[in-house]
DNA sequence: TAGGCCATCTGGTCCT
DNA sequence: AGGACCAGATGGCCTA
């Protein structure tokens, strides 16, 4: 089962559980034993807290559920944006997927590397032009599937003084580490 | 089994 | 008042 599919199944399960909530379960916060977060799951205590706050149960419950829905939607949007970012980064093997943090680091270093290339093109037009046409250049960088933290393949990155580890490297001239 | 990653819920804060 | 954003907490799944 693919990574994405797994997560979708999990999300669906969570949604099913959420939909099984009933506003009728609404109870004041006090009755549930205070403010401690007893579980991130779908236990009764959480349901009760969801619906029991300052104002009357049903209205508050609806508000909380709406807020949850918005938050879920917001996070989905964020994930979509991350997916879009993954898609424009250099090709990866079919089944490899960068984690969120890896995607951000990769993107940052990729931008940095492209910037360096442009700098080089400004100062050494002929060299840079040939580098950009060569295999292993920016347009054909490949992902090493062995590990998400592996370095770029090809030699051009070295020649351009690109980070040897696109996720981790932070040279004095490169952007700050995420 | 521990650790990493993730989705979700939740309450607080800020903004409109 | 309500929405957006954020960070903490939690549990599930997966992998080494």
PDB file of N, CA, C and O in Angstrom, chain A residues 86-150:
ATOM      1  N   UNK A  86       6.594  19.460  -3.644  1.00  0.00           N
ATOM      2  CA  UNK A  86       7.307  18.211  -3.958  1.00  0.00           C
ATOM      3  C   UNK A  86       7.343  17.980  -5.461  1.00  0.00           C
ATOM      4  O   UNK A  86       8.339  17.531  -6.015  1.00  0.00           O
ATOM      5  N   UNK A  87       6.217  18.301  -6.095  1.00  0.00           N
ATOM      6  CA  UNK A  87       6.113  18.023  -7.526  1.00  0.00           C
ATOM      7  C   UNK A  87       7.052  18.863  -8.385  1.00  0.00           C
ATOM      8  O   UNK A  87       7.415  18.450  -9.479  1.00  0.00           O
ATOM      9  N   UNK A  88       7.397  20.036  -7.910  1.00  0.00           N
ATOM     10  CA  UNK A  88       8.279  20.866  -8.745  1.00  0.00           C
ATOM     11  C   UNK A  88       9.746  20.688  -8.390  1.00  0.00           C
ATOM     12  O   UNK A  88      10.613  21.221  -9.062  1.00  0.00           O
ATOM     13  N   UNK A  89      10.014  19.932  -7.351  1.00  0.00           N
ATOM     14  CA  UNK A  89      11.408  19.636  -7.022  1.00  0.00           C
ATOM     15  C   UNK A  89      11.918  18.560  -7.978  1.00  0.00           C
ATOM     16  O   UNK A  89      11.127  17.848  -8.591  1.00  0.00           O
ATOM     17  N   UNK A  90      13.242  18.459  -8.126  1.00  0.00           N
ATOM     18  CA  UNK A  90      13.820  17.478  -9.046  1.00  0.00           C
ATOM     19  C   UNK A  90      13.251  16.088  -8.837  1.00  0.00           C
ATOM     20  O   UNK A  90      12.898  15.723  -7.716  1.00  0.00           O
ATOM     21  N   UNK A  91      13.185  15.332  -9.943  1.00  0.00           N
ATOM     22  CA  UNK A  91      12.518  14.036  -9.961  1.00  0.00           C
ATOM     23  C   UNK A  91      12.986  13.094  -8.869  1.00  0.00           C
ATOM     24  O   UNK A  91      14.165  12.992  -8.568  1.00  0.00           O
ATOM     25  N   UNK A  92      12.036  12.400  -8.313  1.00  0.00           N
ATOM     26  CA  UNK A  92      12.322  11.383  -7.324  1.00  0.00           C
ATOM     27  C   UNK A  92      11.886  10.038  -7.885  1.00  0.00           C
ATOM     28  O   UNK A  92      11.059   9.984  -8.773  1.00  0.00           O
ATOM     29  N   UNK A  93      12.433   8.958  -7.355  1.00  0.00           N
ATOM     30  CA  UNK A  93      11.945   7.636  -7.739  1.00  0.00           C
ATOM     31  C   UNK A  93      10.457   7.523  -7.423  1.00  0.00           C
ATOM     32  O   UNK A  93       9.970   8.194  -6.518  1.00  0.00           O
ATOM     33  N   UNK A  94       9.804   6.658  -8.144  1.00  0.00           N
ATOM     34  CA  UNK A  94       8.343   6.541  -8.096  1.00  0.00           C
ATOM     35  C   UNK A  94       7.763   6.518  -6.683  1.00  0.00           C
ATOM     36  O   UNK A  94       6.839   7.251  -6.366  1.00  0.00           O
ATOM     37  N   UNK A  95       8.326   5.687  -5.826  1.00  0.00           N
ATOM     38  CA  UNK A  95       7.672   5.458  -4.531  1.00  0.00           C
ATOM     39  C   UNK A  95       8.255   6.288  -3.391  1.00  0.00           C
ATOM     40  O   UNK A  95       7.800   6.185  -2.262  1.00  0.00           O
ATOM     41  N   UNK A  96       9.258   7.086  -3.683  1.00  0.00           N
ATOM     42  CA  UNK A  96       9.864   7.868  -2.610  1.00  0.00           C
ATOM     43  C   UNK A  96       9.053   9.124  -2.367  1.00  0.00           C
ATOM     44  O   UNK A  96       8.620   9.793  -3.294  1.00  0.00           O
ATOM     45  N   UNK A  97       8.853   9.438  -1.106  1.00  0.00           N
ATOM     46  CA  UNK A  97       8.154  10.677  -0.797  1.00  0.00           C
ATOM     47  C   UNK A  97       8.896  11.384   0.322  1.00  0.00           C
ATOM     48  O   UNK A  97       9.173  10.792   1.362  1.00  0.00           O
ATOM     49  N   UNK A  98       9.210  12.636   0.077  1.00  0.00           N
ATOM     50  CA  UNK A  98       9.894  13.403   1.102  1.00  0.00           C
ATOM     51  C   UNK A  98       8.943  13.690   2.245  1.00  0.00           C
ATOM     52  O   UNK A  98       7.762  13.937   2.030  1.00  0.00           O
ATOM     53  N   UNK A  99       9.459  13.677   3.441  1.00  0.00           N
ATOM     54  CA  UNK A  99       8.642  14.093   4.573  1.00  0.00           C
ATOM     55  C   UNK A  99       8.472  15.611   4.486  1.00  0.00           C
ATOM     56  O   UNK A  99       9.086  16.272   3.650  1.00  0.00           O
ATOM     57  N   UNK A 100       7.660  16.140   5.363  1.00  0.00           N
ATOM     58  CA  UNK A 100       7.410  17.578   5.317  1.00  0.00           C
ATOM     59  C   UNK A 100       8.694  18.365   5.534  1.00  0.00           C
ATOM     60  O   UNK A 100       9.013  19.286   4.787  1.00  0.00           O
ATOM     61  N   UNK A 101       9.403  17.993   6.557  1.00  0.00           N
ATOM     62  CA  UNK A 101      10.617  18.747   6.881  1.00  0.00           C
ATOM     63  C   UNK A 101      11.651  18.583   5.786  1.00  0.00           C
ATOM     64  O   UNK A 101      12.363  19.524   5.433  1.00  0.00           O
ATOM     65  N   UNK A 102      11.733  17.366   5.232  1.00  0.00           N
ATOM     66  CA  UNK A 102      12.684  17.145   4.149  1.00  0.00           C
ATOM     67  C   UNK A 102      12.321  17.989   2.931  1.00  0.00           C
ATOM     68  O   UNK A 102      13.201  18.547   2.265  1.00  0.00           O
ATOM     69  N   UNK A 103      11.039  18.060   2.655  1.00  0.00           N
ATOM     70  CA  UNK A 103      10.595  18.855   1.512  1.00  0.00           C
ATOM     71  C   UNK A 103      11.017  20.312   1.674  1.00  0.00           C
ATOM     72  O   UNK A 103      11.531  20.937   0.734  1.00  0.00           O
ATOM     73  N   UNK A 104      10.808  20.842   2.858  1.00  0.00           N
ATOM     74  CA  UNK A 104      11.166  22.241   3.098  1.00  0.00           C
ATOM     75  C   UNK A 104      12.668  22.462   2.999  1.00  0.00           C
ATOM     76  O   UNK A 104      13.136  23.430   2.396  1.00  0.00           O
ATOM     77  N   UNK A 105      13.428  21.550   3.581  1.00  0.00           N
ATOM     78  CA  UNK A 105      14.890  21.693   3.519  1.00  0.00           C
ATOM     79  C   UNK A 105      15.389  21.557   2.082  1.00  0.00           C
ATOM     80  O   UNK A 105      16.251  22.314   1.633  1.00  0.00           O
ATOM     81  N   UNK A 106      14.829  20.556   1.414  1.00  0.00           N
ATOM     82  CA  UNK A 106      15.200  20.310   0.024  1.00  0.00           C
ATOM     83  C   UNK A 106      14.921  21.560  -0.808  1.00  0.00           C
ATOM     84  O   UNK A 106      15.781  22.040  -1.565  1.00  0.00           O
ATOM     85  N   UNK A 107      13.735  22.113  -0.654  1.00  0.00           N
ATOM     86  CA  UNK A 107      13.342  23.288  -1.435  1.00  0.00           C
ATOM     87  C   UNK A 107      14.265  24.468  -1.140  1.00  0.00           C
ATOM     88  O   UNK A 107      14.706  25.179  -2.050  1.00  0.00           O
ATOM     89  N   UNK A 108      14.550  24.647   0.125  1.00  0.00           N
ATOM     90  CA  UNK A 108      15.424  25.765   0.495  1.00  0.00           C
ATOM     91  C   UNK A 108      16.796  25.624  -0.156  1.00  0.00           C
ATOM     92  O   UNK A 108      17.324  26.571  -0.764  1.00  0.00           O
ATOM     93  N   UNK A 109      17.363  24.425  -0.047  1.00  0.00           N
ATOM     94  CA  UNK A 109      18.695  24.221  -0.608  1.00  0.00           C
ATOM     95  C   UNK A 109      18.673  24.236  -2.133  1.00  0.00           C
ATOM     96  O   UNK A 109      19.635  24.679  -2.768  1.00  0.00           O
ATOM     97  N   UNK A 110      17.573  23.758  -2.677  1.00  0.00           N
ATOM     98  CA  UNK A 110      17.434  23.772  -4.134  1.00  0.00           C
ATOM     99  C   UNK A 110      17.415  25.215  -4.634  1.00  0.00           C
ATOM    100  O   UNK A 110      18.102  25.561  -5.605  1.00  0.00           O
ATOM    101  N   UNK A 111      16.661  26.054  -3.971  1.00  0.00           N
ATOM    102  CA  UNK A 111      16.611  27.471  -4.342  1.00  0.00           C
ATOM    103  C   UNK A 111      17.990  28.100  -4.203  1.00  0.00           C
ATOM    104  O   UNK A 111      18.455  28.849  -5.059  1.00  0.00           O
ATOM    105  N   UNK A 112      18.632  27.751  -3.108  1.00  0.00           N
ATOM    106  CA  UNK A 112      19.974  28.281  -2.884  1.00  0.00           C
ATOM    107  C   UNK A 112      20.911  27.854  -4.004  1.00  0.00           C
ATOM    108  O   UNK A 112      21.695  28.659  -4.540  1.00  0.00           O
ATOM    109  N   UNK A 113      20.832  26.590  -4.378  1.00  0.00           N
ATOM    110  CA  UNK A 113      21.708  26.070  -5.428  1.00  0.00           C
ATOM    111  C   UNK A 113      21.431  26.749  -6.764  1.00  0.00           C
ATOM    112  O   UNK A 113      22.361  27.081  -7.516  1.00  0.00           O
ATOM    113  N   UNK A 114      20.154  26.944  -7.057  1.00  0.00           N
ATOM    114  CA  UNK A 114      19.811  27.630  -8.308  1.00  0.00           C
ATOM    115  C   UNK A 114      20.343  29.055  -8.303  1.00  0.00           C
ATOM    116  O   UNK A 114      20.837  29.561  -9.317  1.00  0.00           O
ATOM    117  N   UNK A 115      20.221  29.690  -7.160  1.00  0.00           N
ATOM    118  CA  UNK A 115      20.736  31.056  -7.042  1.00  0.00           C
ATOM    119  C   UNK A 115      22.231  31.102  -7.287  1.00  0.00           C
ATOM    120  O   UNK A 115      22.740  31.976  -7.996  1.00  0.00           O
ATOM    121  N   UNK A 116      22.918  30.126  -6.709  1.00  0.00           N
ATOM    122  CA  UNK A 116      24.369  30.053  -6.918  1.00  0.00           C
ATOM    123  C   UNK A 116      24.684  29.874  -8.392  1.00  0.00           C
ATOM    124  O   UNK A 116      25.629  30.463  -8.922  1.00  0.00           O
ATOM    125  N   UNK A 117      23.874  29.046  -9.050  1.00  0.00           N
ATOM    126  CA  UNK A 117      24.092  28.806 -10.470  1.00  0.00           C
ATOM    127  C   UNK A 117      23.928  30.096 -11.267  1.00  0.00           C
ATOM    128  O   UNK A 117      24.710  30.386 -12.182  1.00  0.00           O
ATOM    129  N   UNK A 118      22.904  30.856 -10.911  1.00  0.00           N
ATOM    130  CA  UNK A 118      22.686  32.124 -11.599  1.00  0.00           C
ATOM    131  C   UNK A 118      23.847  33.077 -11.368  1.00  0.00           C
ATOM    132  O   UNK A 118      24.305  33.769 -12.288  1.00  0.00           O
ATOM    133  N   UNK A 119      24.318  33.103 -10.142  1.00  0.00           N
ATOM    134  CA  UNK A 119      25.491  33.927  -9.816  1.00  0.00           C
ATOM    135  C   UNK A 119      26.652  33.549 -10.713  1.00  0.00           C
ATOM    136  O   UNK A 119      27.332  34.398 -11.282  1.00  0.00           O
ATOM    137  N   UNK A 120      26.841  32.239 -10.812  1.00  0.00           N
ATOM    138  CA  UNK A 120      27.949  31.748 -11.604  1.00  0.00           C
ATOM    139  C   UNK A 120      27.767  32.135 -13.068  1.00  0.00           C
ATOM    140  O   UNK A 120      28.731  32.488 -13.759  1.00  0.00           O
ATOM    141  N   UNK A 121      26.535  32.060 -13.526  1.00  0.00           N
ATOM    142  CA  UNK A 121      26.256  32.415 -14.909  1.00  0.00           C
ATOM    143  C   UNK A 121      26.589  33.874 -15.175  1.00  0.00           C
ATOM    144  O   UNK A 121      27.030  34.241 -16.263  1.00  0.00           O
ATOM    145  N   UNK A 122      26.371  34.700 -14.156  1.00  0.00           N
ATOM    146  CA  UNK A 122      26.681  36.114 -14.298  1.00  0.00           C
ATOM    147  C   UNK A 122      28.181  36.351 -14.427  1.00  0.00           C
ATOM    148  O   UNK A 122      28.632  37.163 -15.229  1.00  0.00           O
ATOM    149  N   UNK A 123      28.928  35.630 -13.597  1.00  0.00           N
ATOM    150  CA  UNK A 123      30.366  35.887 -13.542  1.00  0.00           C
ATOM    151  C   UNK A 123      31.189  35.069 -14.517  1.00  0.00           C
ATOM    152  O   UNK A 123      32.251  35.480 -14.941  1.00  0.00           O
ATOM    153  N   UNK A 124      30.710  33.855 -14.829  1.00  0.00           N
ATOM    154  CA  UNK A 124      31.427  32.996 -15.778  1.00  0.00           C
ATOM    155  C   UNK A 124      30.425  32.434 -16.772  1.00  0.00           C
ATOM    156  O   UNK A 124      30.120  31.248 -16.736  1.00  0.00           O
ATOM    157  N   UNK A 125      29.943  33.257 -17.665  1.00  0.00           N
ATOM    158  CA  UNK A 125      28.862  32.856 -18.576  1.00  0.00           C
ATOM    159  C   UNK A 125      29.141  31.579 -19.344  1.00  0.00           C
ATOM    160  O   UNK A 125      28.277  30.717 -19.452  1.00  0.00           O
ATOM    161  N   UNK A 126      30.364  31.431 -19.856  1.00  0.00           N
ATOM    162  CA  UNK A 126      30.638  30.268 -20.691  1.00  0.00           C
ATOM    163  C   UNK A 126      30.640  28.989 -19.879  1.00  0.00           C
ATOM    164  O   UNK A 126      30.043  27.994 -20.255  1.00  0.00           O
ATOM    165  N   UNK A 127      31.335  29.046 -18.737  1.00  0.00           N
ATOM    166  CA  UNK A 127      31.387  27.863 -17.888  1.00  0.00           C
ATOM    167  C   UNK A 127      29.998  27.475 -17.420  1.00  0.00           C
ATOM    168  O   UNK A 127      29.594  26.327 -17.507  1.00  0.00           O
ATOM    169  N   UNK A 128      29.269  28.458 -16.942  1.00  0.00           N
ATOM    170  CA  UNK A 128      27.954  28.174 -16.393  1.00  0.00           C
ATOM    171  C   UNK A 128      27.023  27.617 -17.454  1.00  0.00           C
ATOM    172  O   UNK A 128      26.254  26.704 -17.201  1.00  0.00           O
ATOM    173  N   UNK A 129      27.126  28.182 -18.658  1.00  0.00           N
ATOM    174  CA  UNK A 129      26.244  27.715 -19.729  1.00  0.00           C
ATOM    175  C   UNK A 129      26.500  26.249 -20.031  1.00  0.00           C
ATOM    176  O   UNK A 129      25.573  25.465 -20.201  1.00  0.00           O
ATOM    177  N   UNK A 130      27.771  25.866 -20.076  1.00  0.00           N
ATOM    178  CA  UNK A 130      28.059  24.467 -20.374  1.00  0.00           C
ATOM    179  C   UNK A 130      27.633  23.565 -19.231  1.00  0.00           C
ATOM    180  O   UNK A 130      27.196  22.438 -19.442  1.00  0.00           O
ATOM    181  N   UNK A 131      27.791  24.069 -18.008  1.00  0.00           N
ATOM    182  CA  UNK A 131      27.361  23.270 -16.862  1.00  0.00           C
ATOM    183  C   UNK A 131      25.862  23.011 -16.918  1.00  0.00           C
ATOM    184  O   UNK A 131      25.376  21.932 -16.656  1.00  0.00           O
ATOM    185  N   UNK A 132      25.112  24.055 -17.264  1.00  0.00           N
ATOM    186  CA  UNK A 132      23.665  23.927 -17.276  1.00  0.00           C
ATOM    187  C   UNK A 132      23.179  22.973 -18.361  1.00  0.00           C
ATOM    188  O   UNK A 132      22.101  22.427 -18.284  1.00  0.00           O
ATOM    189  N   UNK A 133      24.022  22.785 -19.410  1.00  0.00           N
ATOM    190  CA  UNK A 133      23.616  21.874 -20.469  1.00  0.00           C
ATOM    191  C   UNK A 133      24.055  20.454 -20.194  1.00  0.00           C
ATOM    192  O   UNK A 133      23.599  19.527 -20.850  1.00  0.00           O
ATOM    193  N   UNK A 134      24.934  20.292 -19.226  1.00  0.00           N
ATOM    194  CA  UNK A 134      25.481  18.968 -18.992  1.00  0.00           C
ATOM    195  C   UNK A 134      24.526  18.094 -18.182  1.00  0.00           C
ATOM    196  O   UNK A 134      23.695  18.594 -17.461  1.00  0.00           O
ATOM    197  N   UNK A 135      24.715  16.749 -18.347  1.00  0.00           N
ATOM    198  CA  UNK A 135      23.901  15.838 -17.533  1.00  0.00           C
ATOM    199  C   UNK A 135      24.178  16.099 -16.064  1.00  0.00           C
ATOM    200  O   UNK A 135      25.311  16.420 -15.695  1.00  0.00           O
ATOM    201  N   UNK A 136      23.193  15.955 -15.258  1.00  0.00           N
ATOM    202  CA  UNK A 136      23.391  16.159 -13.824  1.00  0.00           C
ATOM    203  C   UNK A 136      23.267  17.605 -13.445  1.00  0.00           C
ATOM    204  O   UNK A 136      23.516  17.980 -12.312  1.00  0.00           O
ATOM    205  N   UNK A 137      22.871  18.447 -14.348  1.00  0.00           N
ATOM    206  CA  UNK A 137      22.682  19.846 -14.005  1.00  0.00           C
ATOM    207  C   UNK A 137      21.354  20.032 -13.314  1.00  0.00           C
ATOM    208  O   UNK A 137      20.634  19.090 -13.048  1.00  0.00           O
ATOM    209  N   UNK A 138      21.047  21.262 -13.035  1.00  0.00           N
ATOM    210  CA  UNK A 138      19.836  21.573 -12.271  1.00  0.00           C
ATOM    211  C   UNK A 138      18.597  20.875 -12.815  1.00  0.00           C
ATOM    212  O   UNK A 138      17.801  20.325 -12.090  1.00  0.00           O
ATOM    213  N   UNK A 139      18.479  20.880 -14.152  1.00  0.00           N
ATOM    214  CA  UNK A 139      17.255  20.347 -14.722  1.00  0.00           C
ATOM    215  C   UNK A 139      17.173  18.833 -14.670  1.00  0.00           C
ATOM    216  O   UNK A 139      16.126  18.267 -14.900  1.00  0.00           O
ATOM    217  N   UNK A 140      18.296  18.182 -14.390  1.00  0.00           N
ATOM    218  CA  UNK A 140      18.232  16.725 -14.384  1.00  0.00           C
ATOM    219  C   UNK A 140      18.800  16.114 -13.108  1.00  0.00           C
ATOM    220  O   UNK A 140      19.202  14.978 -13.099  1.00  0.00           O
ATOM    221  N   UNK A 141      18.809  16.868 -12.059  1.00  0.00           N
ATOM    222  CA  UNK A 141      19.269  16.318 -10.791  1.00  0.00           C
ATOM    223  C   UNK A 141      18.366  15.174 -10.384  1.00  0.00           C
ATOM    224  O   UNK A 141      17.167  15.218 -10.578  1.00  0.00           O
ATOM    225  N   UNK A 142      18.975  14.163  -9.807  1.00  0.00           N
ATOM    226  CA  UNK A 142      18.170  13.018  -9.420  1.00  0.00           C
ATOM    227  C   UNK A 142      18.228  12.779  -7.940  1.00  0.00           C
ATOM    228  O   UNK A 142      19.170  13.137  -7.260  1.00  0.00           O
ATOM    229  N   UNK A 143      17.198  12.139  -7.492  1.00  0.00           N
ATOM    230  CA  UNK A 143      17.084  11.795  -6.091  1.00  0.00           C
ATOM    231  C   UNK A 143      17.690  10.430  -5.861  1.00  0.00           C
ATOM    232  O   UNK A 143      17.440   9.478  -6.578  1.00  0.00           O
ATOM    233  N   UNK A 144      18.539  10.308  -4.858  1.00  0.00           N
ATOM    234  CA  UNK A 144      19.089   9.010  -4.506  1.00  0.00           C
ATOM    235  C   UNK A 144      18.111   8.308  -3.580  1.00  0.00           C
ATOM    236  O   UNK A 144      17.883   8.742  -2.482  1.00  0.00           O
ATOM    237  N   UNK A 145      17.565   7.229  -4.049  1.00  0.00           N
ATOM    238  CA  UNK A 145      16.477   6.588  -3.312  1.00  0.00           C
ATOM    239  C   UNK A 145      16.918   5.882  -2.043  1.00  0.00           C
ATOM    240  O   UNK A 145      16.098   5.470  -1.248  1.00  0.00           O
ATOM    241  N   UNK A 146      18.221   5.735  -1.864  1.00  0.00           N
ATOM    242  CA  UNK A 146      18.691   4.977  -0.705  1.00  0.00           C
ATOM    243  C   UNK A 146      18.226   5.601   0.599  1.00  0.00           C
ATOM    244  O   UNK A 146      17.829   4.925   1.525  1.00  0.00           O
ATOM    245  N   UNK A 147      18.248   6.884   0.680  1.00  0.00           N
ATOM    246  CA  UNK A 147      17.869   7.554   1.917  1.00  0.00           C
ATOM    247  C   UNK A 147      17.430   8.965   1.605  1.00  0.00           C
ATOM    248  O   UNK A 147      18.007   9.625   0.754  1.00  0.00           O
ATOM    249  N   UNK A 148      16.431   9.442   2.301  1.00  0.00           N
ATOM    250  CA  UNK A 148      15.981  10.803   2.086  1.00  0.00           C
ATOM    251  C   UNK A 148      17.072  11.821   2.341  1.00  0.00           C
ATOM    252  O   UNK A 148      17.020  12.927   1.855  1.00  0.00           O
ATOM    253  N   UNK A 149      18.055  11.432   3.127  1.00  0.00           N
ATOM    254  CA  UNK A 149      19.085  12.392   3.496  1.00  0.00           C
ATOM    255  C   UNK A 149      20.328  12.274   2.615  1.00  0.00           C
ATOM    256  O   UNK A 149      21.355  12.843   2.907  1.00  0.00           O
ATOM    257  N   UNK A 150      20.196  11.496   1.546  1.00  0.00           N
ATOM    258  CA  UNK A 150      21.373  11.332   0.695  1.00  0.00           C
ATOM    259  C   UNK A 150      21.640  12.577  -0.133  1.00  0.00           C
ATOM    260  O   UNK A 150      20.816  13.454  -0.285  1.00  0.00           O
TER     261      UNK A 150
END
